[in-house]
PDB file of C-alpha atoms and ligand atoms in Angstrom:
ATOM      1  CA  UNK A  10      29.036   0.198   2.415  1.00  0.00           C
ATOM      2  CA  UNK A  11      25.445   1.632   3.404  1.00  0.00           C
ATOM      3  CA  UNK A  12      22.833  -0.414   3.120  1.00  0.00           C
ATOM      4  CA  UNK A  13      19.321   0.552   3.880  1.00  0.00           C
ATOM      5  CA  UNK A  14      16.540  -2.045   5.105  1.00  0.00           C
ATOM      6  CA  UNK A  15      12.831  -1.495   4.853  1.00  0.00           C
ATOM      7  CA  UNK A  16      11.290  -3.923   7.257  1.00  0.00           C
ATOM      8  CA  UNK A  17      12.485  -5.040  10.466  1.00  0.00           C
ATOM      9  CA  UNK A  18      10.695  -8.031  10.729  1.00  0.00           C
ATOM     10  CA  UNK A  19      11.988 -11.646  10.963  1.00  0.00           C
ATOM     11  CA  UNK A  20      13.733 -11.304   7.342  1.00  0.00           C
ATOM     12  CA  UNK A  21      14.842  -7.360   7.713  1.00  0.00           C
ATOM     13  CA  UNK A  22      15.961  -8.079  11.016  1.00  0.00           C
ATOM     14  CA  UNK A  23      18.096 -11.409  10.178  1.00  0.00           C
ATOM     15  CA  UNK A  24      19.469  -9.796   6.969  1.00  0.00           C
ATOM     16  CA  UNK A  25      20.344  -6.597   9.186  1.00  0.00           C
ATOM     17  CA  UNK A  26      22.611  -8.985  11.560  1.00  0.00           C
ATOM     18  CA  UNK A  27      24.364 -10.101   8.666  1.00  0.00           C
ATOM     19  CA  UNK A  28      24.917  -6.825   7.046  1.00  0.00           C
ATOM     20  CA  UNK A  29      26.257  -5.630  10.543  1.00  0.00           C
ATOM     21  CA  UNK A  30      28.390  -8.913  11.287  1.00  0.00           C
ATOM     22  CA  UNK A  31      30.112  -8.052   7.584  1.00  0.00           C
ATOM     23  CA  UNK A  32      30.928  -4.483   8.612  1.00  0.00           C
ATOM     24  CA  UNK A  33      28.321  -2.818   7.005  1.00  0.00           C
ATOM     25  CA  UNK A  34      26.071   0.332   7.998  1.00  0.00           C
ATOM     26  CA  UNK A  35      22.603  -0.307   8.056  1.00  0.00           C
ATOM     27  CA  UNK A  36      20.118   2.203   8.035  1.00  0.00           C
ATOM     28  CA  UNK A  37      16.543   0.259   8.924  1.00  0.00           C
ATOM     29  CA  UNK A  38      13.107   1.069   9.051  1.00  0.00           C
ATOM     30  CA  UNK A  39       9.651  -0.258  10.223  1.00  0.00           C
ATOM     31  CA  UNK A  40       6.165   0.864   9.904  1.00  0.00           C
ATOM     32  CA  UNK A  41       5.910   2.071  13.691  1.00  0.00           C
ATOM     33  CA  UNK A  42       8.920   4.596  13.687  1.00  0.00           C
ATOM     34  CA  UNK A  43      12.652   4.493  14.487  1.00  0.00           C
ATOM     35  CA  UNK A  44      12.069   4.755  18.283  1.00  0.00           C
ATOM     36  CA  UNK A  45      10.595   1.279  18.360  1.00  0.00           C
ATOM     37  CA  UNK A  46      13.864  -0.199  17.072  1.00  0.00           C
ATOM     38  CA  UNK A  47      16.187   0.452  20.096  1.00  0.00           C
ATOM     39  CA  UNK A  48      16.169  -3.167  20.740  1.00  0.00           C
ATOM     40  CA  UNK A  49      17.832  -3.895  17.455  1.00  0.00           C
ATOM     41  CA  UNK A  50      20.599  -1.436  18.078  1.00  0.00           C
ATOM     42  CA  UNK A  51      20.849  -3.084  21.877  1.00  0.00           C
ATOM     43  CA  UNK A  52      21.433  -6.509  19.977  1.00  0.00           C
ATOM     44  CA  UNK A  53      23.333  -5.386  16.977  1.00  0.00           C
ATOM     45  CA  UNK A  54      25.558  -2.168  17.890  1.00  0.00           C
ATOM     46  CA  UNK A  55      26.400   1.043  16.415  1.00  0.00           C
ATOM     47  CA  UNK A  56      26.427   0.019  13.086  1.00  0.00           C
ATOM     48  CA  UNK A  57      22.612  -0.498  12.911  1.00  0.00           C
ATOM     49  CA  UNK A  58      20.827   2.973  12.614  1.00  0.00           C
ATOM     50  CA  UNK A  59      16.942   2.767  12.789  1.00  0.00           C
ATOM     51  CA  UNK A  60      15.412   5.278  10.181  1.00  0.00           C
ATOM     52  CA  UNK A  61      12.203   6.681   9.421  1.00  0.00           C
ATOM     53  CA  UNK A  62      11.146   4.360   6.020  1.00  0.00           C
ATOM     54  CA  UNK A  63      11.667   7.358   3.880  1.00  0.00           C
ATOM     55  CA  UNK A  64      15.400   8.059   4.776  1.00  0.00           C
ATOM     56  CA  UNK A  65      15.981   3.872   4.858  1.00  0.00           C
ATOM     57  CA  UNK A  66      15.021   4.199   0.798  1.00  0.00           C
ATOM     58  CA  UNK A  67      17.884   6.667   0.437  1.00  0.00           C
ATOM     59  CA  UNK A  68      20.127   5.196   3.003  1.00  0.00           C
ATOM     60  CA  UNK A  69      22.566   3.690   0.271  1.00  0.00           C
ATOM     61  CA  UNK A  70      22.311   2.506  -2.999  1.00  0.00           C
ATOM     62  CA  UNK A  71      21.665  -0.803  -2.052  1.00  0.00           C
ATOM     63  CA  UNK A  72      18.132  -1.190  -0.552  1.00  0.00           C
ATOM     64  CA  UNK A  73      16.139  -4.274   0.706  1.00  0.00           C
ATOM     65  CA  UNK A  74      12.577  -4.503   0.869  1.00  0.00           C
ATOM     66  CA  UNK A  75      11.230  -6.942   3.829  1.00  0.00           C
ATOM     67  CA  UNK A  76       7.641  -5.919   4.100  1.00  0.00           C
ATOM     68  CA  UNK A  77       4.900  -7.940   3.089  1.00  0.00           C
ATOM     69  CA  UNK A  78       4.050  -7.952  -0.613  1.00  0.00           C
ATOM     70  CA  UNK A  79       0.286  -6.839   0.349  1.00  0.00           C
ATOM     71  CA  UNK A  80       2.208  -3.569   1.897  1.00  0.00           C
ATOM     72  CA  UNK A  81       4.467  -2.835  -1.410  1.00  0.00           C
ATOM     73  CA  UNK A  82       2.017   0.197  -2.355  1.00  0.00           C
ATOM     74  CA  UNK A  83       2.951   2.063   0.941  1.00  0.00           C
ATOM     75  CA  UNK A  84       6.875   2.014  -0.013  1.00  0.00           C
ATOM     76  CA  UNK A  85       8.530   5.448  -0.546  1.00  0.00           C
ATOM     77  CA  UNK A  86       9.177   5.438  -4.182  1.00  0.00           C
ATOM     78  CA  UNK A  87      12.094   8.224  -3.492  1.00  0.00           C
ATOM     79  CA  UNK A  88      15.685   7.032  -3.190  1.00  0.00           C
ATOM     80  CA  UNK A  89      19.285   7.392  -5.055  1.00  0.00           C
ATOM     81  CA  UNK A  90      18.146   6.894  -8.745  1.00  0.00           C
ATOM     82  CA  UNK A  91      19.379   3.560 -10.237  1.00  0.00           C
ATOM     83  CA  UNK A  92      19.658   2.379  -6.864  1.00  0.00           C
ATOM     84  CA  UNK A  93      19.475  -1.862  -6.617  1.00  0.00           C
ATOM     85  CA  UNK A  94      16.691  -2.998  -4.657  1.00  0.00           C
ATOM     86  CA  UNK A  95      16.440  -6.226  -3.059  1.00  0.00           C
ATOM     87  CA  UNK A  96      13.087  -7.884  -3.023  1.00  0.00           C
ATOM     88  CA  UNK A  97      12.765 -10.593  -0.773  1.00  0.00           C
ATOM     89  CA  UNK A  98       9.006 -10.855  -0.888  1.00  0.00           C
ATOM     90  CA  UNK A  99       6.552 -13.637  -1.094  1.00  0.00           C
ATOM     91  CA  UNK A 100       2.848 -13.501  -2.091  1.00  0.00           C
ATOM     92  CA  UNK A 101       0.503 -15.191   0.414  1.00  0.00           C
ATOM     93  CA  UNK A 102      -2.553 -13.986  -0.490  1.00  0.00           C
ATOM     94  CA  UNK A 103      -3.940 -14.817   3.279  1.00  0.00           C
ATOM     95  CA  UNK A 104      -1.618 -12.525   4.370  1.00  0.00           C
ATOM     96  CA  UNK A 105      -1.302 -10.086   1.187  1.00  0.00           C
ATOM     97  CA  UNK A 106      -4.998 -10.034   0.463  1.00  0.00           C
ATOM     98  CA  UNK A 107      -5.842 -11.310  -3.097  1.00  0.00           C
ATOM     99  CA  UNK A 108      -3.753  -9.526  -5.912  1.00  0.00           C
ATOM    100  CA  UNK A 109      -5.689 -10.524  -9.454  1.00  0.00           C
ATOM    101  CA  UNK A 110      -2.331 -10.336 -11.652  1.00  0.00           C
ATOM    102  CA  UNK A 111      -0.537 -12.330  -9.002  1.00  0.00           C
ATOM    103  CA  UNK A 112      -3.346 -15.025  -8.671  1.00  0.00           C
ATOM    104  CA  UNK A 113      -3.839 -15.066 -12.376  1.00  0.00           C
ATOM    105  CA  UNK A 114       0.217 -15.857 -12.660  1.00  0.00           C
ATOM    106  CA  UNK A 115       0.185 -12.637 -15.273  1.00  0.00           C
ATOM    107  CA  UNK A 116       3.233 -11.292 -13.266  1.00  0.00           C
ATOM    108  CA  UNK A 117       5.253 -11.818 -10.416  1.00  0.00           C
ATOM    109  CA  UNK A 118       5.585  -9.785  -6.976  1.00  0.00           C
ATOM    110  CA  UNK A 119       9.156  -8.798  -8.025  1.00  0.00           C
ATOM    111  CA  UNK A 120       7.800  -7.019 -11.295  1.00  0.00           C
ATOM    112  CA  UNK A 121       4.942  -5.298  -8.972  1.00  0.00           C
ATOM    113  CA  UNK A 122       7.653  -4.122  -6.885  1.00  0.00           C
ATOM    114  CA  UNK A 123       9.889  -2.746  -9.941  1.00  0.00           C
ATOM    115  CA  UNK A 124       6.562  -1.184 -11.186  1.00  0.00           C
ATOM    116  CA  UNK A 125       6.536   0.616  -7.940  1.00  0.00           C
ATOM    117  CA  UNK A 126      10.315   1.798  -8.320  1.00  0.00           C
ATOM    118  CA  UNK A 127      10.897   2.562 -11.861  1.00  0.00           C
ATOM    119  CA  UNK A 128      14.167   4.227 -11.472  1.00  0.00           C
ATOM    120  CA  UNK A 129      15.272   1.124  -9.180  1.00  0.00           C
ATOM    121  CA  UNK A 130      16.953  -2.029 -10.442  1.00  0.00           C
ATOM    122  CA  UNK A 131      15.149  -5.162  -8.562  1.00  0.00           C
ATOM    123  CA  UNK A 132      16.754  -8.110  -7.674  1.00  0.00           C
ATOM    124  CA  UNK A 133      15.006 -10.713  -5.962  1.00  0.00           C
ATOM    125  CA  UNK A 134      17.229 -12.504  -3.496  1.00  0.00           C
ATOM    126  CA  UNK A 135      16.840 -14.066  -0.169  1.00  0.00           C
ATOM    127  CA  UNK A 136      13.279 -14.837  -0.593  1.00  0.00           C
ATOM    128  CA  UNK A 137      13.335 -18.596  -0.895  1.00  0.00           C
ATOM    129  CA  UNK A 138      15.155 -19.254   3.022  1.00  0.00           C
ATOM    130  CA  UNK A 139      13.641 -18.960   6.288  1.00  0.00           C
ATOM    131  CA  UNK A 140      14.594 -16.084   8.289  1.00  0.00           C
ATOM    132  CA  UNK A 141      16.426 -18.101  10.955  1.00  0.00           C
ATOM    133  CA  UNK A 142      18.110 -20.342   8.367  1.00  0.00           C
ATOM    134  CA  UNK A 143      19.671 -17.049   6.821  1.00  0.00           C
ATOM    135  CA  UNK A 144      21.321 -16.367  10.133  1.00  0.00           C
ATOM    136  CA  UNK A 145      22.013 -19.839  11.033  1.00  0.00           C
ATOM    137  CA  UNK A 146      23.223 -21.075   8.052  1.00  0.00           C
ATOM    138  CA  UNK A 147      25.249 -17.627   7.111  1.00  0.00           C
ATOM    139  CA  UNK A 148      27.061 -17.999  10.172  1.00  0.00           C
ATOM    140  CA  UNK A 149      27.943 -21.566  10.036  1.00  0.00           C
ATOM    141  CA  UNK A 150      29.115 -21.555   6.309  1.00  0.00           C
ATOM    142  CA  UNK A 151      32.714 -22.013   5.183  1.00  0.00           C
ATOM    143  CA  UNK A 152      34.479 -21.708   1.787  1.00  0.00           C
ATOM    144  CA  UNK A 153      33.806 -25.587   1.394  1.00  0.00           C
ATOM    145  CA  UNK A 154      29.933 -25.679   2.113  1.00  0.00           C
ATOM    146  CA  UNK A 155      27.886 -23.392   1.491  1.00  0.00           C
ATOM    147  CA  UNK A 156      23.928 -22.912   1.075  1.00  0.00           C
ATOM    148  CA  UNK A 157      22.762 -21.553  -2.080  1.00  0.00           C
ATOM    149  CA  UNK A 158      20.851 -18.549  -2.605  1.00  0.00           C
ATOM    150  CA  UNK A 159      18.719 -17.757  -5.998  1.00  0.00           C
ATOM    151  CA  UNK A 160      19.054 -14.572  -7.062  1.00  0.00           C
ATOM    152  CA  UNK A 161      17.237 -12.944 -10.293  1.00  0.00           C
ATOM    153  CA  UNK A 162      17.250  -9.736 -11.959  1.00  0.00           C
ATOM    154  CA  UNK A 163      17.043  -8.119 -15.312  1.00  0.00           C
ATOM    155  CA  UNK A 164      19.952  -5.893 -14.784  1.00  0.00           C
ATOM    156  CA  UNK A 165      23.538  -7.396 -14.951  1.00  0.00           C
ATOM    157  CA  UNK A 166      25.233  -4.844 -12.490  1.00  0.00           C
ATOM    158  CA  UNK A 167      22.586  -4.797  -9.885  1.00  0.00           C
ATOM    159  CA  UNK A 168      22.719  -8.716 -10.040  1.00  0.00           C
ATOM    160  CA  UNK A 169      26.653  -8.625  -9.605  1.00  0.00           C
ATOM    161  CA  UNK A 170      26.416  -6.357  -6.593  1.00  0.00           C
ATOM    162  CA  UNK A 171      23.534  -8.883  -5.106  1.00  0.00           C
ATOM    163  CA  UNK A 172      25.989 -12.059  -5.919  1.00  0.00           C
ATOM    164  CA  UNK A 173      28.913  -9.989  -4.072  1.00  0.00           C
ATOM    165  CA  UNK A 174      26.662  -9.045  -1.120  1.00  0.00           C
ATOM    166  CA  UNK A 175      25.463 -12.742  -1.062  1.00  0.00           C
ATOM    167  CA  UNK A 176      28.834 -14.249  -0.899  1.00  0.00           C
ATOM    168  CA  UNK A 177      29.881 -12.021   1.899  1.00  0.00           C
ATOM    169  CA  UNK A 178      27.343 -12.674   4.266  1.00  0.00           C
ATOM    170  CA  UNK A 179      28.155 -16.686   3.943  1.00  0.00           C
ATOM    171  CA  UNK A 180      25.929 -17.976   0.982  1.00  0.00           C
ATOM    172  CA  UNK A 181      26.243 -19.249  -2.493  1.00  0.00           C
ATOM    173  CA  UNK A 182      24.484 -17.115  -5.271  1.00  0.00           C
ATOM    174  CA  UNK A 183      23.094 -18.870  -7.824  1.00  0.00           C
ATOM    175  CA  UNK A 184      21.797 -17.236 -11.328  1.00  0.00           C
ATOM    176  CA  UNK A 185      18.002 -17.981 -11.723  1.00  0.00           C
ATOM    177  CA  UNK A 186      17.851 -15.611 -14.476  1.00  0.00           C
ATOM    178  CA  UNK A 187      15.572 -12.805 -15.121  1.00  0.00           C
ATOM    179  CA  UNK A 188      12.978 -10.915 -12.916  1.00  0.00           C
ATOM    180  CA  UNK A 189       9.957 -12.402 -14.472  1.00  0.00           C
ATOM    181  CA  UNK A 190      11.219 -16.230 -15.450  1.00  0.00           C
ATOM    182  CA  UNK A 191      13.526 -16.224 -12.999  1.00  0.00           C
ATOM    183  CA  UNK A 192      11.489 -14.809  -9.870  1.00  0.00           C
ATOM    184  CA  UNK A 193       9.123 -17.532 -10.649  1.00  0.00           C
ATOM    185  CA  UNK A 194      11.700 -20.370 -10.251  1.00  0.00           C
ATOM    186  CA  UNK A 195      12.108 -19.418  -6.516  1.00  0.00           C
ATOM    187  CA  UNK A 196       8.637 -18.060  -5.546  1.00  0.00           C
ATOM    188  CA  UNK A 197       6.324 -20.057  -2.925  1.00  0.00           C
ATOM    189  CA  UNK A 198       5.465 -23.565  -5.129  1.00  0.00           C
ATOM    190  CA  UNK A 199       8.701 -23.833  -6.828  1.00  0.00           C
ATOM    191  CA  UNK A 200      11.036 -26.620  -6.521  1.00  0.00           C
ATOM    192  CA  UNK A 201      13.531 -24.227  -4.432  1.00  0.00           C
ATOM    193  CA  UNK A 202      11.364 -22.909  -2.115  1.00  0.00           C
ATOM    194  CA  UNK A 203      12.109 -23.461   1.456  1.00  0.00           C
ATOM    195  CA  UNK A 204      14.695 -26.349   0.545  1.00  0.00           C
ATOM    196  CA  UNK A 205      18.140 -25.528   2.037  1.00  0.00           C
ATOM    197  CA  UNK A 206      20.597 -26.956  -0.549  1.00  0.00           C
ATOM    198  CA  UNK A 207      24.319 -26.131  -1.737  1.00  0.00           C
ATOM    199  CA  UNK A 208      24.789 -24.091  -4.686  1.00  0.00           C
ATOM    200  CA  UNK A 209      24.902 -27.043  -7.273  1.00  0.00           C
ATOM    201  CA  UNK A 210      21.896 -29.221  -6.135  1.00  0.00           C
ATOM    202  CA  UNK A 211      19.887 -25.548  -6.096  1.00  0.00           C
ATOM    203  CA  UNK A 212      21.270 -24.841  -9.791  1.00  0.00           C
ATOM    204  CA  UNK A 213      20.025 -28.185 -10.540  1.00  0.00           C
ATOM    205  CA  UNK A 214      16.639 -27.747  -9.130  1.00  0.00           C
ATOM    206  CA  UNK A 215      16.320 -24.224 -10.773  1.00  0.00           C
ATOM    207  CA  UNK A 216      16.513 -25.876 -14.051  1.00  0.00           C
ATOM    208  CA  UNK A 217      13.272 -27.882 -13.490  1.00  0.00           C
ATOM    209  CA  UNK A 218      10.208 -26.706 -15.093  1.00  0.00           C
ATOM    210  CA  UNK A 219       8.051 -24.749 -12.988  1.00  0.00           C
ATOM    211  CA  UNK A 220       4.339 -25.245 -12.134  1.00  0.00           C
ATOM    212  CA  UNK A 221       2.241 -22.355 -11.843  1.00  0.00           C
ATOM    213  CA  UNK A 222       2.920 -21.415  -8.225  1.00  0.00           C
ATOM    214  CA  UNK A 223      -0.052 -21.174  -5.719  1.00  0.00           C
ATOM    215  CA  UNK A 224       1.220 -19.858  -2.762  1.00  0.00           C
ATOM    216  CA  UNK A 225       1.133 -22.204   0.064  1.00  0.00           C
ATOM    217  CA  UNK A 226       3.163 -23.550   2.748  1.00  0.00           C
ATOM    218  CA  UNK A 227       6.560 -24.527   3.125  1.00  0.00           C
ATOM    219  CA  UNK A 228       7.410 -27.965   1.471  1.00  0.00           C
ATOM    220  CA  UNK A 229       7.492 -29.512   5.257  1.00  0.00           C
ATOM    221  CA  UNK A 230       3.929 -28.429   5.636  1.00  0.00           C
ATOM    222  CA  UNK A 231       4.669 -25.548   8.225  1.00  0.00           C
ATOM    223  CA  UNK A 232       2.505 -22.446   7.752  1.00  0.00           C
ATOM    224  CA  UNK A 233       3.742 -19.302   5.553  1.00  0.00           C
ATOM    225  CA  UNK A 234       5.788 -16.867   7.477  1.00  0.00           C
ATOM    226  CA  UNK A 235       3.248 -14.234   9.366  1.00  0.00           C
TER     227      UNK A 235
HETATM  228  N1  NAP B  25       9.552 -15.014   7.625  1.00  0.00           N
HETATM  229  C1  NAP B  25      10.312 -15.977   6.541  1.00  0.00           C
HETATM  230  O1  NAP B  25      10.796 -16.996   7.253  1.00  0.00           O
HETATM  231  C2  NAP B  25      10.520 -15.072   5.077  1.00  0.00           C
HETATM  232  C3  NAP B  25      11.783 -15.687   4.670  1.00  0.00           C
HETATM  233  C4  NAP B  25      12.034 -15.521   3.039  1.00  0.00           C
HETATM  234  C5  NAP B  25      10.813 -14.507   2.793  1.00  0.00           C
HETATM  235  N2  NAP B  25       9.869 -13.955   3.428  1.00  0.00           N
HETATM  236  C6  NAP B  25       9.214 -12.873   2.997  1.00  0.00           C
HETATM  237  O2  NAP B  25       9.759 -11.607   3.440  1.00  0.00           O
HETATM  238  C7  NAP B  25       8.486 -10.678   3.270  1.00  0.00           C
HETATM  239  C8  NAP B  25       8.618 -10.305   4.899  1.00  0.00           C
HETATM  240  O3  NAP B  25       8.193 -10.940   5.704  1.00  0.00           O
HETATM  241  P1  NAP B  25       8.647 -11.227   7.597  1.00  0.00           P
HETATM  242  O4  NAP B  25       8.451 -12.434   8.074  1.00  0.00           O
HETATM  243  O5  NAP B  25      10.233 -10.381   7.633  1.00  0.00           O
HETATM  244  O6  NAP B  25       7.668 -10.095   7.744  1.00  0.00           O
HETATM  245  P2  NAP B  25       7.519  -9.694   9.282  1.00  0.00           P
HETATM  246  O7  NAP B  25       8.166 -10.539  10.674  1.00  0.00           O
HETATM  247  O8  NAP B  25       5.662  -9.484   9.436  1.00  0.00           O
HETATM  248  O9  NAP B  25       8.175  -8.166   9.334  1.00  0.00           O
HETATM  249  C9  NAP B  25       7.400  -7.263   8.487  1.00  0.00           C
HETATM  250  C10 NAP B  25       7.894  -5.874   8.879  1.00  0.00           C
HETATM  251  O10 NAP B  25       7.470  -4.938   7.432  1.00  0.00           O
HETATM  252  C11 NAP B  25       7.302  -3.577   8.046  1.00  0.00           C
HETATM  253  N3  NAP B  25       6.693  -2.644   7.385  1.00  0.00           N
HETATM  254  C12 NAP B  25       5.230  -3.125   6.949  1.00  0.00           C
HETATM  255  N4  NAP B  25       4.987  -2.309   6.161  1.00  0.00           N
HETATM  256  C13 NAP B  25       5.521  -1.298   6.081  1.00  0.00           C
HETATM  257  C14 NAP B  25       5.938  -0.262   5.657  1.00  0.00           C
HETATM  258  N5  NAP B  25       5.032   0.703   4.939  1.00  0.00           N
HETATM  259  N6  NAP B  25       7.071   0.732   5.979  1.00  0.00           N
HETATM  260  C15 NAP B  25       8.097   0.461   6.621  1.00  0.00           C
HETATM  261  N7  NAP B  25       8.340  -0.850   7.067  1.00  0.00           N
HETATM  262  C16 NAP B  25       6.765  -1.562   6.829  1.00  0.00           C
HETATM  263  C17 NAP B  25       6.668  -4.131   9.387  1.00  0.00           C
HETATM  264  O11 NAP B  25       6.838  -3.132  10.516  1.00  0.00           O
HETATM  265  P3  NAP B  25       6.261  -3.190  12.000  1.00  0.00           P
HETATM  266  O12 NAP B  25       7.264  -3.744  12.564  1.00  0.00           O
HETATM  267  O13 NAP B  25       6.128  -1.881  12.682  1.00  0.00           O
HETATM  268  O14 NAP B  25       4.720  -3.498  11.832  1.00  0.00           O
HETATM  269  C18 NAP B  25       7.788  -5.039   9.936  1.00  0.00           C
HETATM  270  O15 NAP B  25       9.040  -4.471  10.568  1.00  0.00           O
HETATM  271  C19 NAP B  25       7.485 -11.529   3.241  1.00  0.00           C
HETATM  272  O16 NAP B  25       7.023 -11.072   2.068  1.00  0.00           O
HETATM  273  C20 NAP B  25       7.511 -12.900   3.520  1.00  0.00           C
HETATM  274  O17 NAP B  25       7.001 -13.685   2.634  1.00  0.00           O
HETATM  275  C21 NAP B  25       9.896 -14.226   4.755  1.00  0.00           C
END
């Protein structure tokens, strides 16, 4: 499969690594241009293709957004109509700048992304786990032991595709519901955020009531990602 990845930082590079290891072609972009991503080709090999953001948006009918939420309004709006877009984002006002609708919990960052990309089918996934754990645990997994990844979205077909991808890279997808309610269940401040658990335990935590989610720190008190 061909997968576009917009953002080549901690999460974008970690996911690109997992996708390449699963045999997929990856078109990946950052903000500074493909020539700055040769190092990643050196690491991951010929399945990794540095491209411009516009090209990553149309590289395949599955695209991952791995840029800070505060940069969503820079994302290319074109791309394959009806494509599945995976949102890995978490809102941190200290990094992203204050977005009043998110501060007031009137919406979620994934719904903001869906509004920016109306012809896409946004699914939130891979946001609640640290980037280096993605690589570490994806590699370590076996059919007997897999960490859970919460997945939320409104389109069942897109969600199914993301479930399949999550499984391919060594995790257990756990259905968190739709983009609005489900997205809140695995955003910063939620009971599952930054907590690495097998799928059944993650599902039990996802069922807990969600408090309003102040963007904060990881549950262990460490600072938020960059
Ligand atoms: N870090 C984690 O452990 C973690 C875990 C789960 C989810 N997340 C979430 O995932 C998102 C990305 O986090 P990160 O830690 O990967 O951030 P990061 O390391 O700072 O990387 C951000 C990437 O986005 C690129 N970018 C920014 N604006 C862009 C644009 N307009 N077009 C194309 N690329 C653009 C940057 O390009 P340049 O390099 O050229 O600046 C960089 O490659 C955030 O919402 C974060 O909260 C992070």
